[in-house]
XYZ file of C-alpha atoms in Angstrom:
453
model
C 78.617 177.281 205.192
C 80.501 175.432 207.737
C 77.701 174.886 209.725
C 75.564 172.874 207.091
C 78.726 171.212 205.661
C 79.253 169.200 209.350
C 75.189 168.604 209.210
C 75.054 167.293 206.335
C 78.157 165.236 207.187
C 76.322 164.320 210.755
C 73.184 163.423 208.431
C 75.046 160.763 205.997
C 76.739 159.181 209.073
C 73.980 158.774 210.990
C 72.124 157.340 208.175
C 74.612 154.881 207.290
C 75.126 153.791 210.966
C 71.292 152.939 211.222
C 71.274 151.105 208.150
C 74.234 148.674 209.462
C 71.866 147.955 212.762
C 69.110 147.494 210.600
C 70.941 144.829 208.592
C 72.562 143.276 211.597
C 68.828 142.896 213.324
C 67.868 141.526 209.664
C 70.786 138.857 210.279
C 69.766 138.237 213.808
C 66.163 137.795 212.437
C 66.890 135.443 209.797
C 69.416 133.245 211.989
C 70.584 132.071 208.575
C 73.686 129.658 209.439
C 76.663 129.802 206.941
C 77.777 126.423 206.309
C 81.377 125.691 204.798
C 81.633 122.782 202.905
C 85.109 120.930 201.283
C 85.622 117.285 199.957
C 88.281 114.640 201.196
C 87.839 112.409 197.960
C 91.172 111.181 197.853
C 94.494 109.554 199.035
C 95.515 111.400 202.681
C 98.876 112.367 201.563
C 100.822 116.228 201.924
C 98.381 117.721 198.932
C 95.202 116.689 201.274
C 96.797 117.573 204.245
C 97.528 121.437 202.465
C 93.838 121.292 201.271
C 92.224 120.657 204.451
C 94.555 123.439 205.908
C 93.462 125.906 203.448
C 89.643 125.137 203.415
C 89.568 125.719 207.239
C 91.825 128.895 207.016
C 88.794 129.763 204.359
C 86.626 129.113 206.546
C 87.739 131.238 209.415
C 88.489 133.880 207.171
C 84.507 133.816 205.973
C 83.313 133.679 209.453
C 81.239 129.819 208.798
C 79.067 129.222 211.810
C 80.252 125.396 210.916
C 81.705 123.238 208.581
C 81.012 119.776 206.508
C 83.298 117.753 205.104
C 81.810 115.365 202.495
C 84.391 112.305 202.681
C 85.206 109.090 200.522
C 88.591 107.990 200.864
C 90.546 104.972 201.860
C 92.730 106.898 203.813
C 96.745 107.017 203.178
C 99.607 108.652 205.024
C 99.637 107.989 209.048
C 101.696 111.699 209.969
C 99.488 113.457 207.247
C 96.108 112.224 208.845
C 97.255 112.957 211.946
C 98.301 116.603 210.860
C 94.346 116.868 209.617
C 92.893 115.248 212.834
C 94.954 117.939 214.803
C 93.453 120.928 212.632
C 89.789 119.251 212.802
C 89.889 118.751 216.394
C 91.573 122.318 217.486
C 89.232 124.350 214.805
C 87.006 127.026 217.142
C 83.642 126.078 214.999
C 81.694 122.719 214.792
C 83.082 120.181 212.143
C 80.751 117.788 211.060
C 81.607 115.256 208.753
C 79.066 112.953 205.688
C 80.800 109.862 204.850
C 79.391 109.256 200.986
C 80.579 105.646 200.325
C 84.058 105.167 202.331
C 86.099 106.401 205.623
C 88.987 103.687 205.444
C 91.975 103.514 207.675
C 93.040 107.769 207.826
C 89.497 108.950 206.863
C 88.040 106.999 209.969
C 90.382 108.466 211.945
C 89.726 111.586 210.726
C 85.675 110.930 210.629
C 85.971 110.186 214.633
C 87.723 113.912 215.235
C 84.507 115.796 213.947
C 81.491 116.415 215.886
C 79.328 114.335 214.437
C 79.608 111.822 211.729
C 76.710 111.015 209.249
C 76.838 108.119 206.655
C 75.159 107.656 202.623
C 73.474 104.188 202.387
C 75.911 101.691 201.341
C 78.343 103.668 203.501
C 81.167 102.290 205.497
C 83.592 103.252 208.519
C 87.179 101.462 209.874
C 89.258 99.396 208.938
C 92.313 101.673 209.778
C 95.052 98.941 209.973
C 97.878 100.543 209.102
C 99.393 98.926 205.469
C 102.693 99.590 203.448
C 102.724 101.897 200.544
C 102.179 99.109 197.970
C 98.851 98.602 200.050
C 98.285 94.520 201.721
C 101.045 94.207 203.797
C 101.041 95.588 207.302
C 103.292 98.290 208.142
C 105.427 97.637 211.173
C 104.069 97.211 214.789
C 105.388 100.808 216.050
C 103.105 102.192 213.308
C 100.407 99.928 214.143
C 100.807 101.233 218.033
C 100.795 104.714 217.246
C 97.463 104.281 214.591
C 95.793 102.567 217.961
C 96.681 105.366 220.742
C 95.312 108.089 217.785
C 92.427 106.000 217.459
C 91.818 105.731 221.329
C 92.181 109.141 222.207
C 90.496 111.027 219.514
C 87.260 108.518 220.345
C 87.568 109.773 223.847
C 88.197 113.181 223.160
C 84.674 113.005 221.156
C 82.484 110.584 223.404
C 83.299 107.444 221.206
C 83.928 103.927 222.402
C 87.540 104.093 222.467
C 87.362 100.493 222.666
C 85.707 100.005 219.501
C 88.065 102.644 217.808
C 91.374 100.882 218.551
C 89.429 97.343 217.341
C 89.573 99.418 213.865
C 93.071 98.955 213.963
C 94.153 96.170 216.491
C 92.559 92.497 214.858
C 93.750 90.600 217.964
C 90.942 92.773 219.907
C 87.689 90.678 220.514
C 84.668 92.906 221.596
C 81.377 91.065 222.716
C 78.644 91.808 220.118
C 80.928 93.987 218.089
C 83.731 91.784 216.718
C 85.680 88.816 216.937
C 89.252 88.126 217.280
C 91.496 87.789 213.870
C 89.096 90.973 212.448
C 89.041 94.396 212.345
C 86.047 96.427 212.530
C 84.835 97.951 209.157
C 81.129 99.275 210.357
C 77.693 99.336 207.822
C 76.043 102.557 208.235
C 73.432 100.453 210.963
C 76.163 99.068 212.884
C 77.838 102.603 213.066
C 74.787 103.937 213.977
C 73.796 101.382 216.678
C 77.906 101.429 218.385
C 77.365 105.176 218.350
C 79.744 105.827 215.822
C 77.555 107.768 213.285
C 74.413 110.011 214.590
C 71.986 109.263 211.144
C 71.768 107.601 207.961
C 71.549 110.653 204.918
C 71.397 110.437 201.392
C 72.948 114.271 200.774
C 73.843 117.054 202.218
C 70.397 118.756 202.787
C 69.612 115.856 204.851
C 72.168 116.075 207.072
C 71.177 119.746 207.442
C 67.816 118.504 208.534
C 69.456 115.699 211.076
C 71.354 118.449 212.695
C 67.936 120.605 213.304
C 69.140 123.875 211.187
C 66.615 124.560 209.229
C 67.812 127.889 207.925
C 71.399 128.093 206.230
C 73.450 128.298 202.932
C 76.455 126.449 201.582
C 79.674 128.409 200.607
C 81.718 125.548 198.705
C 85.122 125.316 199.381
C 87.136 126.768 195.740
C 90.765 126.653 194.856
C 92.543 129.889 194.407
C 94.016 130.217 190.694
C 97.094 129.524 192.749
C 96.690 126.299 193.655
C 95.598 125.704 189.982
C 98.944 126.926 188.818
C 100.622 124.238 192.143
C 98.414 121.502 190.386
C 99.305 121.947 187.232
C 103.211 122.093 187.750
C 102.530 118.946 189.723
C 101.285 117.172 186.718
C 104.256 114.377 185.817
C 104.680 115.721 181.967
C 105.170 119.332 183.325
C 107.534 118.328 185.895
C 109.296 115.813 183.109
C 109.279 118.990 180.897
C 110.585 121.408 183.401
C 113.275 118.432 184.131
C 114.467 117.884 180.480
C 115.087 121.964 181.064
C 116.863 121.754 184.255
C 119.459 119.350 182.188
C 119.846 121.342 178.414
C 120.672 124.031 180.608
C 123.179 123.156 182.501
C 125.140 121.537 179.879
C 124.534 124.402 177.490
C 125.621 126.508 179.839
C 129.024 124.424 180.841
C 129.216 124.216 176.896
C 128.950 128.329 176.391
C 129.843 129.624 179.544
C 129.331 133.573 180.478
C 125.977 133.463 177.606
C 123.799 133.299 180.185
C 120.311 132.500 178.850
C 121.096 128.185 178.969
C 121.841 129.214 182.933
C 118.410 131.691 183.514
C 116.336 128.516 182.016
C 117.570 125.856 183.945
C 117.671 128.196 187.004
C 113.866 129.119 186.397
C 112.803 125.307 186.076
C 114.242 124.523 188.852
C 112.304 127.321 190.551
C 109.268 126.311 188.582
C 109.683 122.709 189.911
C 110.445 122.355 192.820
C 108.382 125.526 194.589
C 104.782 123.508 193.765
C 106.119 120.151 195.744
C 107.869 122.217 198.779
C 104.084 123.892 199.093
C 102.447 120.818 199.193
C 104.955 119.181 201.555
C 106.265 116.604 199.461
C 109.856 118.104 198.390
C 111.532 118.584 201.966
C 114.687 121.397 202.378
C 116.982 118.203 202.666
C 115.807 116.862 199.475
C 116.396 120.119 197.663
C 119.738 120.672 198.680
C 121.074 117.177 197.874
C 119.841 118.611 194.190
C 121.721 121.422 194.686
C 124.675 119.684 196.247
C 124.558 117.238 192.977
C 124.636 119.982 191.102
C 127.892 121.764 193.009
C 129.637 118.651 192.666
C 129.196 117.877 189.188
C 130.722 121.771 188.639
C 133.803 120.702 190.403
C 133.846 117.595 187.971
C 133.567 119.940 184.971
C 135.927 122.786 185.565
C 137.762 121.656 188.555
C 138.961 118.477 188.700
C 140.421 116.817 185.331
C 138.368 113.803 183.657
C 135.331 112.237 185.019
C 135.195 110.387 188.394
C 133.781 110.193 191.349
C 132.583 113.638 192.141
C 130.764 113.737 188.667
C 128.824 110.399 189.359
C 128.046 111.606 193.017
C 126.601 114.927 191.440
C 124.313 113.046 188.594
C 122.959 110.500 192.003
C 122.590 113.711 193.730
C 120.641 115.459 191.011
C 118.822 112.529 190.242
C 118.043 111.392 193.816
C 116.813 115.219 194.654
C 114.370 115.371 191.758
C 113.599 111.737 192.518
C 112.429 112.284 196.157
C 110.904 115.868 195.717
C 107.989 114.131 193.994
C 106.818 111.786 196.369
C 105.808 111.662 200.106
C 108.082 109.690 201.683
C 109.344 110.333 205.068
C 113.310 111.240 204.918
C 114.507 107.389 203.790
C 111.519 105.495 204.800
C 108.986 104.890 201.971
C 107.353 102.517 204.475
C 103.925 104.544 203.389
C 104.817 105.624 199.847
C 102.569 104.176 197.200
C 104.325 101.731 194.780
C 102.487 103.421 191.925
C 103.468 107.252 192.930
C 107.286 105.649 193.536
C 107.541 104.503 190.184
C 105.884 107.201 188.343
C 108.391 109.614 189.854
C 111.263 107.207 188.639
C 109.927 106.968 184.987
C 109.278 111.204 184.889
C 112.762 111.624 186.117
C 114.607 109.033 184.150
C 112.113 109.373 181.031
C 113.264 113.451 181.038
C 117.073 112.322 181.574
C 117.209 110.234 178.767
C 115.053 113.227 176.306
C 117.205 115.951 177.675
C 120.468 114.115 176.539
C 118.944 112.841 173.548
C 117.725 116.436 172.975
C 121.295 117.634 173.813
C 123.100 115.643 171.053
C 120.908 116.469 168.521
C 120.950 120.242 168.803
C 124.282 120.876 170.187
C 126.031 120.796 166.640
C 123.390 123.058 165.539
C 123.136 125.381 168.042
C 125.824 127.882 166.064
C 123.311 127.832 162.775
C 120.084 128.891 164.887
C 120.106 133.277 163.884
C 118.393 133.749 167.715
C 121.654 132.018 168.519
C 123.719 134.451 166.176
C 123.036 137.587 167.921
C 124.765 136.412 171.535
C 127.606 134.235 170.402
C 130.127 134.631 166.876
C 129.011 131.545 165.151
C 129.920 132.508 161.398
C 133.915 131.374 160.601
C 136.109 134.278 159.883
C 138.028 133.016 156.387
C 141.495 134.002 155.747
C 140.875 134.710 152.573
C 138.526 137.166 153.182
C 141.166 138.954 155.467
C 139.878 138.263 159.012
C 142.412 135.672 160.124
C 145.477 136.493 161.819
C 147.454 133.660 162.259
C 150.360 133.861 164.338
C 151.688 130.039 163.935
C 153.764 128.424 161.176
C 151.517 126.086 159.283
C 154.140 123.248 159.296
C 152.347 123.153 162.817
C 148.574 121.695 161.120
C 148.873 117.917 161.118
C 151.231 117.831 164.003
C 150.357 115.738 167.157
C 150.964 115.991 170.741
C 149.684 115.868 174.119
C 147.106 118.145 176.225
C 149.260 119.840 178.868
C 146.141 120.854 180.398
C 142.325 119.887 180.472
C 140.548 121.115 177.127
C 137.499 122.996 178.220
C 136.874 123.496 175.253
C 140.437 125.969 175.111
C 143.643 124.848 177.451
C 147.164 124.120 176.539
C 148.781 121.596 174.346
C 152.790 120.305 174.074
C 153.721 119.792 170.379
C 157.915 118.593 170.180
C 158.421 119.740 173.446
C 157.066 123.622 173.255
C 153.783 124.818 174.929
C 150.831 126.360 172.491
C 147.215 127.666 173.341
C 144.697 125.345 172.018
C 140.870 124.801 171.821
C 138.546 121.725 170.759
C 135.984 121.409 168.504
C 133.252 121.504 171.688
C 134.671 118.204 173.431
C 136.326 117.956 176.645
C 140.018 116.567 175.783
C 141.664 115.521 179.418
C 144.863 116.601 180.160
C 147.555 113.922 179.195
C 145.522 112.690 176.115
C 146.676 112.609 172.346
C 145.884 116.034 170.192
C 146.135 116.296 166.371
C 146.358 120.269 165.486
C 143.306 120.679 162.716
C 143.777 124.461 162.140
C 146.159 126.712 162.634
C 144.272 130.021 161.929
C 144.173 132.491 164.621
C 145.138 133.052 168.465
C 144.891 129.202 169.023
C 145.322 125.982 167.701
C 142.258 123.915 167.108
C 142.788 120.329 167.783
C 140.953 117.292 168.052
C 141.316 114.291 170.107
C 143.350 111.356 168.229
């Protein structure tokens, strides 16, 4: 019984190993090449940079024989391209690269780090003059200088003219036949073609397919996990004003009701929610986070440390504001030298657009928040009426009219000095600073209730 068990066993194995040759030799047959393709269709900037980083970790993972990047961009960030002209240049397979319409400024630099470069009609290549984020003026010589050597050396490191690459950047440079002084070089598909900056002229992808003599092979499109859906869509400027407006009617609700807990768990999971996506992509640096979560620290201290509202308070709401503020865009610590105008002042609006809702929002709901039943089942919100019994009141009511001073900070509950004698008190929900005129308004129960005069 043993014997056959083991020869059958032998039997399947065998089997199985000899139809694994048979499909390798079918593989070897065909020669079919796998070709990887992804898209760099817009600004070079951290969520590019992550793209391009993923697709080729894709693409390793999926064993591509080689990979084509269909491009059209007019470049953007200088330390972002460079991150992508790194990965394309130390990647173990061929990258080859179709420029449909545009490789401006970053996307020619990048376009000169792959293999080979093939252009659309109507296509262009250069012009990689480093400009400000606002986009006309030039950025500053140093970046201008470092743009050049990137320019040079990847065009050497790839057989290009470096010559011709660092006239892409560098207008002063004056190249017989090529370009004059006071220009830089933007090349038409011919002229990249005849400098030897482009191998062919192809109207799709298939085409370049046939340029590169492979005659046999498949596309596997680059697609985004449901991850980087989720990342996209909690990058989207109403979500993150959303999650905002959250991060702020929590933490007052919370200061408000302190020890209920659930004001505290939402704020703390928008903050999660909102700052996780831009840390991925590279826009929200560690520095940037913890001034948001030093602003919030110091606007505690304001609250239940410190007595009125001063300094530390208004350092904690810049700090807040700043952190939320600079997690959005890609700017490079305190230099916004390549920060579009248009992505600095959307993240301005979201965050002071959410600001002004979330204390808008605040106002409005805080005097309600004790008639909401959800409300009812964490925190006594119903009055306890003497009459009914409940009350216990263990001060004179010659004491309900009477005025005095706040011995300590109201929070809402502290203590108050009424003709010289010390009482507990509480507010009404306001903050009453220690030193500041009280009126007693009640005089039902454990404390006083008082109101500012």
């Amino acid at each position: 019984m043993n014997k056959l068990f083991f020869f059958c066993l032998s039997f399947l194995l065998i089997t199985q190993i000899q139809t694994l040759q048979a499909q390798e030799e079918e593989e070897v047959v065909s020669g079919k090449k796998s070709v990887f393709t992804f898209k760099i269709d817009d600004n070079i900037d951290p969520r590019m940079n992550r793209k391009v980083k993923l697709a080729l970790e894709e693409a390793s993972k999926k064993n591509a024989d080689l990979v084509l990047i269909e491009m059209d961009t007019y470049g953007g960030a200088v330390n972002d391209a460079d991150d992508i002209r790194t990965m394309v240049m130390e990647f173990e397979k061929p990258i080859h690269v179709w420029i449909n319409k545009d490789a401006a400024s970053a996307g020619a630099l990048i376009s000169i780090a792959c293999d080979s470069i093939y252009m659309a009609p109507g296509g262009s290549i250069g012009a990689a003059t480093v400009v400000m984020g606002g986009g006309g003026d030039a950025a500053p010589d140093k970046y201008q200088s470092y743009m050049r050597s990137m320019m040079r050396s990847t065009a050497e490191a790839k057989g290009r003219d470096p010559k011709i690459a660092e006239a892409m950047v560098d207008q002063n440079l004056e190249i017989a036949g090529v370009t004059e002084k006071g220009s830089v070089i933007t090349f038409s598909v011919s002229e990249a073609i005849a400098n030897g900056f482009s191998e062919g002229e192809a109207k799709n992808k298939e085409e370049v397919m046939k340029l590169l003599g492979i005659e046999d092979y498949e596309f596997v499109a680059y697609e985004v996990s449901k991850v980087e859906n989720v990342i996209s869509f909690f990058l989207n400027p109403a979500v993150s004003g959303f999650l905002i407006l959250v991060i702020f009617a929590g933490i007052y609700f919370e200061i408000q009701t302190p020890g209920v807990g659930f004001p505290l768990a939402a704020s703390l999971t928008a903050i999660i929610l909102y700052f996780i996506p831009y840390y991925l992509t590279g826009l929200a640096e560690n520095w940037e986070i913890a001034i948001f979560i030093v602003g919030v620290i110091l606007l505690l201290v304001e609250v239940f440390v410190i007595p009125g509202f001063g300094i530390f308070g208004i350092l904690g709401i810049i700090g807040i504001l700043t952190g939320l503020t600079l997690g959005m865009i890609p700017n490079d610590a305190f230099d916004f030298t390549f920060v579009p105008s248009g992505d600095l002042f959307v993240a301005l609006l979201t965050v002071i657009l959410a600001a002004i809702c979330a204390i808008a929002l605040i106002f409005y709901f805080a005097p309600k928040v004790n008639q909401w039943q959800a409300f009812s089942s964490i925190a006594l919100a119903n009055t306890q009426q003497r009459t009914d019994g409940y009350s216990s009141s263990t001060y004179a009511d010659n004491l309900l009219g009477k005025e005095g001073i706040a011995h300590t900070r109201l929070m809402p509950s502290g203590k108050i000095v009424i003709d010289d004698e010390v009482y507990d008190a509480y507010s009404r929900g306001e903050f009453i600073d220690k030193g500041e005129a009280i009126k007693v308004i009640s005089t039902e129960g454990t404390s006083l209730k008082v109101k500012k005069v």
